[in-house]
């Protein structure tokens, strides 16, 4: 009978003792020595395969000499490529961090054997061999490691970020386990393709052609057994099971979380059993038997291809190298384990010995195969050597997919939108949503629409205009807190409008995977501070276009209510300046909207933008602020707006001040203009609708008149938005100033709940009056 993995491993405490390595191998982590019989038993029990079906997987490979040779060559390519990487790293041609895969060649062998070009592949930082096995040419991979323009990502990604659009190899992700939700989103994109009846054309752009009837694409994600202990794994299993996603999770179990012995930090290393709670089956295989990994793995893959849902494949293996060449490897037992594994647990040696002894191959046949592969590796190094360095201008070109001055009104909708809507939205649903849209448009024309409703109107118009648009949110069915996703699921179905678990990182991650695969997801955060859970995913969303050398756009729109209004009584956690937190993420366009008109126009533009965009709306004004909307019009994402212009009299008298603000600061500033004017002063009030990129032209035009600047800022004194603007103004517009910049920012203390204390932290209109008086009279 199959012996559970947990019974084959020794238990460990924090200190290694002689008792703990009391096994015939004398190592901390003995091999499982699993045979095909044990794999068959798992396939019957966990996957419901019959004996005949399992026998077919056995003979399909074992009776096909060409297939066995292909498997062998793929492993030799993996080993040879990694050895070459190590040599080039030592010569200084490869820099930064690099992570080698030696000893784990049965996994790329499986990829080469059973994974198709159209399958979406998500790996982690140890991905060279996965990319090669997926069909990415080794020359461009090596060139990427050499930081060359001929690399897969034009030298922008490096060793940990290999991407190739043509083979759907979608990373290369450096943060441990971050790739898990991305692969879930990619799997979801396959289901959306089928639901909408659209597919990728030869340029990997969506076309109005249904996937073939036998479409059996899957999404594949690689993760170490240490990374599989991350909470993202449980979240992925939940959503993959709930949505019956075509997803394979390959767990590369080398017993080491970085270099630490995994059992020192994880109670249960049986990752293949983690899915039982969610109805997700798993299979454990022995990585020292590459043929069994290929046969068992293909059975698991075919289970997924048949539409039966997600599955886990755990490969028990050994990594011959340290975490990276830079690591000292002082972890207990690591050096001894490496030496033993190289001698006794080499999957390539195991394959050679097995199939030579069976008479399938001669030593000369395998020697010739090795020679052929090593020649290809040598060619890859030569290609990398001869490739030029990327031009310095490329770095700035890769900042945003769409230029900051893009006219979003000029962007064309898919010509097939009406056809797709006609076959996916029922007449009743269409009648209901059009009536809803008409009601909101009437409110907009009458100046009675709220910020939340204006965003909802923009979302519906864009989801009908472009069926590639999807939306993710908590409480989505109910319209969330501010009606932003109202009626989306009821109109477009669960496939395009997804209610999500309460973890923003998870569904931001899934949205990222959809965005990489031709869709345009909207993520509604309810309160933007909840996005703190998704900082890793937001960071990668901002980086992806550049990291992939411009291969992958990232058309993701994130929307939520945020900021800190005076006397809002929400306490510290709901009053954090998340807009300041994300300002440092490269590649994000960040906007604010303090009126329905701005919220509507900016939302439409963001949804059409090909990069990641973040819209912050004022949490305490979502329903109370009402006004007209310029229907059908997109707004620029790089322009501030002059809401009030100081009189020429005050300008000439030196009593005019430029006030920059956003979110609730707009309401606060507007409310005190009359009081300021009564004292003989006036202001140029500028709403900062774009925090990044910052509209220095509008700011400069105003300072050329007033020469004085006050910033009413809803972020902290340290590291806040106002600090960034003040620094930039001082660097670029210093000659226009005749007084120091006056910042009215939140104190660095957490925002209290009690209004009596909150006044000491959050600035308001009365502070603007005092600041204008002080700076205009020289009392700064």
XYZ file of C-alpha atoms in Angstrom:
780
model
C 0.000 0.000 0.000
C 1.052 3.595 -0.591
C 2.930 4.934 2.395
C 2.000 8.535 3.165
C 4.855 10.966 2.664
C 4.697 12.056 6.288
C 5.614 8.547 7.400
C 8.684 8.412 5.194
C 10.264 11.590 6.585
C 12.124 11.951 9.839
C 10.855 14.455 12.396
C 13.118 17.316 13.374
C 13.560 19.688 16.261
C 15.598 22.834 16.292
C 18.802 20.895 17.035
C 19.960 18.012 14.896
C 20.659 14.846 16.856
C 22.049 11.453 15.934
C 18.609 9.952 16.462
C 17.116 12.241 13.870
C 19.355 10.948 11.109
C 19.068 7.326 12.167
C 18.183 6.010 8.719
C 20.033 3.915 6.206
C 20.986 6.995 4.181
C 22.427 8.990 7.085
C 20.854 12.245 5.915
C 18.323 14.663 7.304
C 15.882 14.066 4.477
C 15.883 10.506 3.145
C 14.542 9.682 -0.324
C 11.011 8.372 -0.712
C 12.004 5.764 -3.328
C 8.486 5.720 -4.705
C 7.709 3.285 -7.481
C 5.112 3.380 -10.255
C 2.863 1.061 -8.248
C 2.512 3.659 -5.504
C 1.786 6.378 -8.041
C -0.885 4.193 -9.637
C -2.593 3.740 -6.286
C -2.750 7.522 -5.801
C -4.140 8.050 -9.301
C -6.901 5.553 -8.598
C -7.756 6.902 -5.160
C -7.373 10.640 -5.656
C -8.120 11.073 -9.361
C -10.511 8.221 -10.127
C -8.437 6.671 -12.900
C -9.001 3.049 -13.887
C -6.221 0.466 -14.115
C -6.469 0.471 -17.907
C -6.214 4.234 -18.132
C -3.163 4.252 -15.899
C -1.560 1.464 -17.926
C -1.966 3.600 -21.033
C 0.032 6.422 -19.449
C 2.746 3.912 -18.597
C 3.066 2.404 -22.063
C 2.617 5.728 -23.867
C 6.037 6.795 -22.645
C 7.834 3.548 -21.873
C 7.138 2.092 -25.329
C 8.137 5.246 -27.189
C 11.912 5.498 -27.532
C 11.692 8.883 -29.247
C 9.622 10.286 -26.387
C 12.115 8.947 -23.852
C 14.987 10.494 -25.773
C 13.133 13.821 -25.908
C 12.662 13.618 -22.141
C 16.358 12.910 -21.684
C 17.396 15.805 -23.915
C 15.142 18.221 -22.079
C 16.820 17.282 -18.792
C 20.275 17.567 -20.326
C 19.351 20.992 -21.666
C 18.248 22.054 -18.197
C 21.469 20.792 -16.601
C 23.706 22.133 -19.336
C 22.048 25.523 -19.380
C 22.338 25.945 -15.618
C 25.984 24.821 -15.612
C 26.694 27.409 -18.296
C 24.899 30.042 -16.214
C 27.094 29.214 -13.250
C 30.234 29.538 -15.349
C 29.135 32.873 -16.809
C 28.172 34.142 -13.365
C 31.648 33.350 -12.067
C 33.100 35.256 -15.034
C 31.000 38.286 -14.153
C 28.834 38.225 -17.273
C 25.709 37.482 -15.212
C 25.112 39.786 -12.278
C 22.663 40.304 -9.444
C 20.853 37.342 -7.932
C 20.725 34.039 -9.773
C 19.089 30.795 -8.680
C 20.018 27.483 -10.295
C 17.879 24.380 -10.759
C 20.449 21.586 -10.850
C 19.077 18.318 -9.469
C 15.450 19.136 -10.243
C 15.513 18.297 -13.959
C 12.527 15.960 -13.812
C 10.283 19.053 -13.594
C 11.411 20.689 -16.869
C 11.315 17.182 -18.303
C 7.609 16.989 -17.436
C 6.980 20.462 -18.852
C 8.580 19.493 -22.142
C 6.617 16.241 -22.217
C 3.104 17.325 -21.253
C 2.692 21.124 -21.239
C 1.564 22.825 -24.470
C 2.541 26.160 -25.976
C -0.907 27.674 -25.353
C -0.852 26.781 -21.663
C -0.106 29.751 -19.402
C 3.009 29.256 -17.285
C 3.866 31.107 -14.077
C 7.111 30.354 -12.318
C 9.177 31.928 -9.581
C 12.760 33.227 -9.464
C 14.306 29.808 -10.263
C 12.724 29.650 -13.710
C 15.424 29.351 -16.390
C 14.809 25.655 -16.998
C 11.033 26.036 -16.905
C 11.289 28.671 -19.628
C 13.556 26.543 -21.824
C 11.271 23.521 -21.408
C 8.283 25.712 -22.317
C 9.830 26.446 -25.677
C 11.487 29.792 -24.976
C 14.710 29.800 -27.056
C 17.786 29.376 -24.827
C 19.730 32.133 -26.612
C 17.403 34.978 -25.602
C 17.138 33.541 -22.071
C 20.916 33.585 -21.702
C 21.033 37.061 -23.258
C 18.523 38.242 -20.663
C 20.826 36.982 -17.928
C 23.670 38.844 -19.651
C 21.479 42.029 -19.471
C 21.495 42.267 -23.267
C 19.015 43.820 -25.698
C 18.592 40.430 -27.355
C 17.234 38.997 -24.109
C 13.663 37.841 -23.650
C 12.916 41.118 -21.867
C 15.583 43.282 -23.542
C 17.693 43.148 -20.406
C 15.013 44.741 -18.243
C 14.110 41.596 -16.299
C 17.216 39.563 -15.583
C 17.568 36.098 -14.111
C 14.465 36.232 -11.923
C 12.149 37.708 -14.572
C 12.072 35.621 -17.729
C 8.956 36.327 -19.839
C 8.053 35.304 -23.369
C 4.706 36.286 -24.842
C 4.816 33.899 -27.815
C 5.071 30.806 -25.589
C 2.781 32.196 -22.860
C 5.662 31.978 -20.416
C 4.510 34.650 -17.981
C 7.283 34.859 -15.390
C 9.681 34.745 -13.476
C 8.365 36.420 -10.226
C 10.778 37.350 -7.464
C 8.521 37.621 -4.388
C 7.948 34.175 -2.933
C 4.465 32.814 -3.760
C 3.254 36.038 -5.423
C 2.799 34.089 -8.672
C 0.014 31.937 -7.205
C -2.930 34.346 -7.643
C -1.528 35.517 -10.977
C -1.784 31.971 -12.299
C -5.328 31.811 -10.918
C -6.223 34.908 -12.928
C -4.635 33.391 -16.030
C -6.714 30.238 -15.553
C -9.800 32.412 -15.162
C -8.956 34.125 -18.460
C -9.241 30.754 -20.206
C -12.770 30.354 -18.865
C -13.645 33.918 -19.888
C -12.402 33.190 -23.416
C -14.779 30.239 -23.617
C -17.687 32.105 -22.066
C -17.377 35.130 -24.354
C -16.430 33.147 -27.444
C -13.218 35.060 -28.106
C -9.606 33.966 -28.467
C -6.083 35.163 -29.214
C -5.097 35.948 -32.783
C -1.592 35.422 -34.192
C -0.433 38.594 -32.410
C -1.934 37.356 -29.125
C -4.660 40.002 -29.221
C -8.309 39.135 -28.586
C -10.429 38.411 -31.659
C -14.077 37.549 -32.161
C -13.317 33.884 -32.792
C -14.353 31.247 -30.299
C -11.706 28.879 -28.906
C -11.821 25.484 -30.627
C -14.332 22.965 -29.327
C -11.471 20.862 -27.962
C -9.810 23.803 -26.187
C -8.001 22.176 -23.264
C -5.619 24.918 -22.209
C -4.552 25.087 -18.601
C -2.616 27.432 -16.377
C 0.496 26.056 -14.679
C 2.133 27.554 -11.615
C 5.420 26.450 -10.051
C 6.074 26.945 -6.350
C 8.491 25.511 -3.821
C 7.199 23.551 -0.863
C 8.420 26.368 1.372
C 6.510 28.941 -0.677
C 3.455 26.682 -0.614
C 3.169 27.354 3.121
C 2.282 30.967 2.234
C -1.341 31.966 2.822
C -1.728 32.682 -0.883
C -1.775 28.919 -1.422
C -4.935 28.415 0.632
C -6.603 31.363 -1.080
C -5.716 29.992 -4.496
C -7.015 26.523 -3.657
C -10.277 28.058 -2.493
C -10.864 30.175 -5.595
C -9.584 27.518 -8.001
C -11.985 24.987 -6.538
C -14.898 27.432 -6.384
C -14.495 28.442 -10.037
C -13.332 25.003 -11.245
C -10.255 26.595 -12.745
C -8.053 24.673 -15.208
C -5.028 25.061 -12.946
C -2.033 22.845 -12.194
C 0.031 23.659 -9.112
C 3.477 22.067 -9.383
C 5.113 21.945 -5.970
C 8.870 21.555 -6.256
C 9.695 19.897 -2.957
C 13.441 20.041 -2.399
C 13.087 20.114 1.374
C 14.503 23.597 1.657
C 12.741 26.918 2.245
C 15.551 29.013 0.761
C 18.268 27.022 2.544
C 16.430 26.295 5.791
C 15.214 22.744 6.268
C 11.495 23.063 5.548
C 10.397 20.890 8.446
C 12.061 23.360 10.799
C 9.460 25.963 9.864
C 6.491 23.986 8.490
C 4.350 21.535 10.421
C 3.135 19.663 7.344
C 5.168 19.326 4.160
C 2.541 17.183 2.445
C 1.503 20.000 0.165
C -0.222 17.614 -2.231
C -2.742 16.961 0.555
C -3.523 20.648 1.153
C -6.283 20.606 -1.407
C -8.364 17.942 0.324
C -10.321 20.572 2.275
C -11.267 22.197 -1.037
C -11.865 19.073 -3.086
C -8.617 19.518 -5.004
C -6.753 16.236 -5.556
C -2.995 15.887 -5.306
C -0.292 13.478 -6.407
C 3.156 12.883 -4.910
C 5.917 11.665 -7.234
C 9.625 10.929 -6.858
C 11.760 13.444 -8.753
C 14.595 10.911 -8.938
C 12.503 8.937 -11.440
C 11.944 11.335 -14.363
C 9.810 8.889 -16.369
C 7.410 8.401 -13.466
C 7.210 12.171 -12.981
C 6.337 12.538 -16.671
C 3.751 9.732 -16.654
C 2.098 10.645 -13.372
C 2.288 14.332 -14.159
C 0.622 13.860 -17.533
C -2.218 11.948 -15.897
C -2.765 14.862 -13.522
C -2.555 17.358 -16.383
C -5.065 15.402 -18.459
C -7.425 15.331 -15.474
C -7.364 19.150 -15.552
C -7.632 19.327 -19.345
C -10.817 17.248 -19.149
C -12.475 20.059 -17.200
C -12.423 18.332 -13.821
C -10.851 21.263 -12.031
C -7.521 22.123 -10.404
C -4.942 19.696 -9.053
C -1.616 19.605 -7.208
C 1.517 17.732 -8.271
C 4.240 17.520 -5.630
C 7.660 16.440 -6.863
C 10.021 15.196 -4.146
C 13.451 16.251 -5.314
C 16.832 17.620 -4.255
C 18.504 20.860 -5.257
C 22.246 20.439 -5.817
C 23.085 24.123 -5.436
C 22.481 26.621 -2.700
C 19.704 29.143 -2.881
C 21.978 31.311 -5.006
C 25.736 31.409 -5.646
C 25.959 34.342 -3.237
C 24.626 32.376 -0.241
C 27.103 31.001 2.334
C 24.934 27.934 3.064
C 25.545 27.795 6.789
C 22.208 26.094 7.387
C 22.527 22.845 9.229
C 22.972 19.725 7.164
C 22.909 21.572 3.844
C 26.426 20.888 2.560
C 26.327 17.229 3.534
C 22.942 16.829 1.882
C 24.176 18.381 -1.363
C 27.144 16.036 -1.606
C 24.970 12.987 -0.932
C 22.229 14.091 -3.340
C 24.666 14.677 -6.193
C 25.938 11.165 -5.734
C 22.732 9.271 -4.980
C 19.778 11.417 -6.123
C 20.689 12.664 -9.580
C 17.625 12.220 -11.836
C 19.737 12.248 -14.986
C 22.050 9.518 -13.709
C 19.017 7.579 -12.558
C 17.460 7.823 -16.029
C 20.696 6.785 -17.741
C 21.249 3.782 -15.506
C 17.650 2.628 -15.821
C 17.282 2.811 -19.590
C 20.758 1.561 -20.400
C 20.170 -1.459 -18.147
C 16.812 -2.054 -19.861
C 18.499 -1.968 -23.255
C 16.480 1.016 -24.461
C 19.559 3.172 -25.032
C 23.264 2.545 -25.423
C 25.849 4.683 -23.713
C 26.889 6.059 -27.098
C 23.326 7.135 -27.934
C 23.052 9.110 -24.716
C 26.564 10.489 -25.165
C 25.623 11.782 -28.624
C 22.481 13.354 -27.183
C 24.509 15.136 -24.525
C 26.926 16.386 -27.153
C 24.038 17.724 -29.259
C 22.525 19.575 -26.306
C 25.810 21.036 -25.093
C 26.378 22.445 -28.581
C 23.022 24.218 -28.304
C 23.985 25.606 -24.890
C 27.254 26.845 -26.361
C 25.291 28.580 -29.129
C 23.086 30.233 -26.504
C 26.145 31.666 -24.730
C 27.542 32.888 -28.037
C 24.226 34.548 -28.873
C 24.231 36.314 -25.516
C 27.841 37.412 -25.941
C 27.180 38.942 -29.361
C 23.962 40.733 -28.421
C 24.284 44.495 -27.763
C 23.422 46.234 -24.510
C 20.004 47.920 -24.463
C 19.925 51.680 -25.137
C 19.807 53.948 -22.116
C 16.587 55.547 -23.426
C 14.729 52.248 -23.078
C 14.369 52.620 -19.294
C 12.165 55.703 -19.577
C 10.304 54.315 -22.607
C 9.189 51.358 -20.491
C 7.708 53.487 -17.687
C 4.134 53.414 -19.029
C 2.505 51.464 -21.893
C 0.439 54.557 -22.825
C 1.965 58.027 -22.966
C 0.935 60.312 -20.134
C -0.787 62.699 -22.562
C -2.890 60.015 -24.263
C -6.290 61.150 -25.548
C -8.506 58.323 -24.332
C -11.495 59.629 -26.274
C -9.657 58.661 -29.453
C -9.214 55.022 -28.442
C -11.407 52.695 -30.454
C -13.620 50.023 -28.911
C -13.498 46.449 -30.227
C -15.547 46.260 -33.421
C -17.123 43.054 -32.167
C -18.357 44.361 -28.813
C -22.053 44.302 -29.743
C -21.801 40.739 -31.038
C -20.215 39.485 -27.835
C -22.702 41.400 -25.676
C -25.555 39.992 -27.748
C -24.576 36.404 -27.074
C -23.575 36.819 -23.404
C -26.125 39.294 -22.007
C -29.780 38.326 -22.148
C -32.463 40.693 -23.438
C -33.818 41.035 -19.927
C -30.387 41.833 -18.489
C -29.700 44.350 -21.246
C -33.043 46.063 -20.697
C -32.366 46.308 -16.972
C -28.851 47.675 -17.282
C -29.808 50.184 -19.967
C -32.594 51.466 -17.746
C -30.109 51.748 -14.891
C -27.645 53.622 -17.110
C -30.411 55.952 -18.352
C -31.388 56.789 -14.779
C -27.802 57.633 -13.860
C -27.309 59.680 -17.018
C -30.418 61.697 -16.210
C -29.052 62.381 -12.736
C -25.750 63.409 -14.297
C -27.435 65.847 -16.674
C -29.410 67.339 -13.789
C -26.340 67.706 -11.577
C -27.692 65.192 -9.074
C -25.314 62.259 -9.472
C -22.976 61.237 -6.644
C -19.305 60.270 -6.954
C -20.085 56.594 -6.343
C -22.859 56.561 -8.927
C -20.699 58.429 -11.434
C -18.036 55.741 -11.168
C -20.688 53.040 -11.487
C -22.030 54.734 -14.629
C -18.555 54.897 -16.158
C -17.948 51.222 -15.363
C -21.168 50.063 -17.019
C -20.536 52.172 -20.103
C -17.032 50.761 -20.438
C -18.035 47.139 -19.747
C -20.590 47.370 -22.550
C -18.164 49.226 -24.814
C -15.444 46.590 -24.334
C -16.437 43.047 -23.253
C -12.827 42.399 -22.254
C -13.481 44.532 -19.171
C -13.974 42.566 -15.953
C -14.462 43.602 -12.320
C -13.472 42.164 -8.930
C -14.741 43.309 -5.532
C -15.886 42.258 -2.105
C -19.646 42.531 -1.574
C -19.945 42.984 -5.323
C -23.452 41.513 -5.591
C -24.709 44.069 -3.102
C -22.935 46.974 -4.795
C -20.186 47.235 -2.176
C -20.267 50.248 0.160
C -20.647 53.002 -2.440
C -22.547 51.308 -5.291
C -19.429 51.335 -7.485
C -19.951 47.746 -8.761
C -23.744 47.899 -8.537
C -25.598 45.637 -11.011
C -22.374 44.365 -12.624
C -22.728 40.705 -11.672
C -26.464 40.787 -12.367
C -25.660 42.037 -15.892
C -22.378 40.432 -16.943
C -22.473 37.279 -14.847
C -20.016 35.836 -12.362
C -17.452 35.192 -15.074
C -16.859 38.923 -15.671
C -18.022 40.334 -12.340
C -16.484 38.328 -9.514
C -17.392 38.489 -5.854
C -14.150 37.903 -3.976
C -12.887 36.625 -0.647
C -11.858 39.257 1.855
C -8.225 39.549 0.820
C -7.379 42.342 -1.573
C -3.970 40.877 -2.397
C -5.634 37.740 -3.720
C -8.020 39.413 -6.123
C -5.587 42.132 -7.167
C -3.304 39.220 -8.032
C -5.997 37.442 -10.024
C -6.720 40.686 -11.850
C -3.038 40.917 -12.746
C -3.219 37.441 -14.294
C -6.287 38.423 -16.314
C -4.593 41.631 -17.470
C -1.596 39.679 -18.764
C -3.966 37.572 -20.833
C -5.940 40.118 -22.804
C -8.505 41.383 -20.284
C -9.006 44.750 -18.639
C -9.864 44.140 -14.971
C -11.278 46.700 -12.578
C -10.565 46.158 -8.881
C -12.903 47.921 -6.465
C -11.336 48.121 -3.009
C -14.258 49.607 -1.057
C -11.851 51.485 1.247
C -8.470 51.997 -0.405
C -6.625 51.258 2.840
C -7.628 47.626 2.403
C -5.177 47.631 -0.490
C -2.413 47.347 2.102
C -3.050 43.600 1.846
C -2.067 43.809 -1.819
C 1.176 45.804 -1.752
C 3.184 42.968 -3.328
C 0.677 42.595 -6.144
C 0.382 46.359 -6.682
C 4.152 46.640 -6.855
C 4.378 43.909 -9.469
C 1.505 45.426 -11.456
C 3.512 48.631 -11.690
C 6.712 46.840 -12.626
C 5.442 44.281 -15.131
C 5.379 46.313 -18.343
C 8.978 47.413 -17.823
C 10.226 44.129 -16.385
C 8.935 42.207 -19.392
C 10.647 44.571 -21.806
C 7.287 45.946 -22.935
C 5.858 42.546 -23.875
C 2.956 42.562 -21.447
C 0.610 45.498 -20.974
C -1.068 45.760 -17.588
C -4.527 47.304 -18.190
C -5.719 47.211 -14.582
C -7.853 49.874 -12.898
C -7.984 50.030 -9.101
C -10.668 52.193 -7.523
C -11.649 52.927 -3.953
C -12.634 55.514 -1.392
C -9.798 56.916 0.675
C -8.247 59.990 2.165
C -8.865 61.568 5.539
C -11.610 64.149 6.022
C -11.694 66.358 9.101
C -13.820 64.837 11.837
C -14.504 61.659 9.852
C -14.316 59.493 13.006
C -13.027 56.383 11.270
C -9.960 55.798 13.416
C -6.377 55.120 12.381
C -6.686 52.058 10.172
C -9.385 53.540 7.933
C -7.594 56.890 7.782
C -4.201 55.871 6.446
C -2.833 57.791 3.443
C -2.601 54.816 1.122
C -2.232 57.171 -1.835
C 1.119 58.208 -0.339
C 2.114 54.606 0.271
C 1.779 53.694 -3.408
C 3.371 56.861 -4.799
C 6.758 55.155 -4.833
C 5.618 52.226 -6.982
C 7.003 52.732 -10.501
C 4.623 52.391 -13.427
C 1.423 53.347 -11.585
C -0.689 56.282 -12.724
C -2.347 57.688 -9.598
C -5.306 60.075 -9.708
C -7.842 61.576 -7.325
C -11.386 62.801 -7.900
C -13.310 65.126 -5.589
C -16.334 65.548 -7.845
C -18.659 63.268 -9.833
C -17.426 64.763 -13.113
C -13.785 64.003 -12.332
C -14.605 60.534 -11.007
C -16.561 59.669 -14.146
C -14.074 60.981 -16.699
C -10.992 59.617 -14.972
C -12.563 56.175 -14.483
C -13.321 55.891 -18.186
C -9.774 56.885 -19.123
C -8.194 54.491 -16.654
C -10.197 51.550 -17.960
C -8.951 52.358 -21.479
C -5.335 52.840 -20.393
C -2.994 49.906 -21.062
C -1.176 50.271 -17.767
C -2.069 50.011 -14.074
C -4.030 52.996 -12.761
C -5.258 53.834 -9.263
C -8.167 56.204 -8.598
C -8.709 57.538 -5.083
C -12.097 59.068 -4.296
C -12.910 60.927 -1.038
C -14.362 58.485 1.474
C -16.649 61.020 3.199
C -17.898 62.562 -0.048
C -18.855 59.463 -2.011
C -22.582 60.016 -1.600
C -22.851 63.606 -0.391
C -20.969 65.312 -3.217
C -23.232 65.697 -6.243
C -22.975 67.519 -9.517
C -23.137 67.332 -13.310
C -21.061 65.048 -15.536
C -19.787 65.573 -19.072
C -21.297 62.370 -20.408
C -19.275 60.200 -22.758
C -16.060 62.133 -22.201
C -12.773 60.754 -20.910
C -10.508 63.030 -18.892
C -6.705 63.239 -19.132
C -4.713 61.364 -16.503
C -1.937 63.947 -16.372
C -3.738 67.223 -15.726
C -4.545 69.193 -12.594
C -7.495 71.607 -12.686
C -7.668 75.244 -11.644
C -10.936 75.417 -9.681
C -10.667 79.050 -8.583
C -8.445 81.813 -9.936
C -7.194 84.611 -7.723
C -8.162 88.111 -8.774
C -5.644 90.224 -10.651
C -5.862 92.812 -7.892
C -4.596 90.408 -5.235
C -1.928 89.093 -7.610
C -0.560 92.602 -8.185
C -0.720 93.340 -4.450
C 1.216 90.162 -3.599
C -1.775 88.829 -1.688
C -2.513 85.842 -3.914
C -1.406 82.322 -2.984
C -1.445 79.061 -4.908
C -3.177 76.304 -2.948
C -2.678 72.713 -4.075
C -4.976 70.055 -2.675
C -7.010 66.951 -3.479
C -9.781 64.680 -2.130
C -11.466 66.247 0.934
C -9.054 69.158 0.758
C -10.976 70.428 -2.263
C -14.173 70.808 -0.247
C -12.289 72.310 2.685
C -10.527 74.875 0.477
C -13.609 75.845 -1.497
C -15.461 76.442 1.747
C -12.990 79.098 2.956
C -12.394 81.109 -0.240
C -14.958 83.722 0.773
C -13.377 84.094 4.192
C -9.949 84.524 2.602
C -11.298 87.146 0.210
C -12.931 89.048 3.040
C -9.477 89.645 4.499
C -8.202 91.004 1.191
C -6.419 87.880 0.010
C -7.222 85.305 -2.686
C -6.059 81.936 -3.936
C -5.443 79.957 -7.083
C -7.081 76.700 -6.003
C -5.716 73.732 -7.935
C -7.157 70.251 -7.601
C -4.414 67.673 -8.024
C -6.363 65.148 -10.041
C -3.108 63.471 -11.023
C -0.661 62.704 -8.229
C 1.535 60.668 -10.577
C 2.503 61.929 -13.058
C 2.371 65.371 -11.438
C 1.163 68.277 -13.582
C 4.057 70.680 -13.071
C 2.917 72.851 -15.980
C -0.333 73.889 -14.284
C 1.449 74.390 -10.971
C 4.148 76.473 -12.649
C 1.638 78.670 -14.478
C -0.026 79.513 -11.179
C 3.226 80.144 -9.306
C 4.315 82.490 -12.075
C 1.373 84.660 -10.908
C 1.364 84.148 -7.127
C 4.947 83.142 -6.215
C 3.608 81.535 -3.039
C 2.555 77.950 -2.390
C 0.414 76.237 0.243
C -0.224 72.499 0.049
C -3.241 71.092 1.912
C -2.246 67.442 2.067
C -4.105 64.327 3.230
C -0.933 62.416 4.001
C 1.733 62.498 6.679
C 4.545 64.973 7.108
C 7.113 62.234 6.628
C 6.957 60.523 3.257
C 3.722 62.205 2.234
C 2.385 63.464 -1.080
C 3.010 67.037 -0.026
C 6.644 66.247 0.711
C 7.082 64.909 -2.827
C 5.368 67.919 -4.408
C 7.286 70.382 -2.253
C 10.591 68.792 -3.205
C 9.725 68.783 -6.894
C 8.581 72.400 -6.836
C 11.770 73.415 -5.019
C 13.899 71.591 -7.583
C 12.105 72.698 -10.746
C 10.280 75.956 -9.922
C 12.447 77.498 -7.215
C 12.925 80.760 -9.114
C 9.161 81.318 -9.072
C 8.948 81.263 -5.272
C 9.376 84.258 -3.006
C 8.563 82.356 0.177
C 9.127 78.831 1.505
C 6.529 76.223 0.571
C 3.927 75.887 3.317
C 2.767 72.314 3.901
C -0.477 71.610 5.762
C -0.137 67.882 6.184
C -1.290 65.251 8.609
C 0.847 64.839 11.680
C 2.933 61.669 11.755
C 0.769 60.394 14.617
C -2.014 57.884 13.795
C -5.375 59.543 13.199
C -7.412 59.355 16.438
C -11.100 58.471 16.581
C -12.053 61.249 19.027
C -12.609 64.567 17.257
C -10.927 66.504 20.077
C -7.640 64.700 19.389
C -8.128 64.369 15.647
C -7.933 68.151 15.229
C -4.265 67.975 16.173
C -3.503 65.549 13.342
C -5.756 66.378 10.362
C -5.605 69.790 8.700
C -8.728 71.599 7.405
C -10.110 74.792 5.918
C -9.301 76.946 8.948
C -5.657 75.951 8.582
C -5.733 77.106 4.959
C -6.965 80.548 6.026
C -4.141 80.883 8.540
C -1.494 79.577 6.106
C -2.562 81.979 3.342
C -2.427 84.907 5.757
C 0.981 83.907 7.122
C 2.651 83.298 3.766
C 1.136 86.401 2.131
C 2.182 88.682 4.990
C 5.636 87.226 5.437
C 4.919 85.593 8.787
C 6.027 82.119 7.707
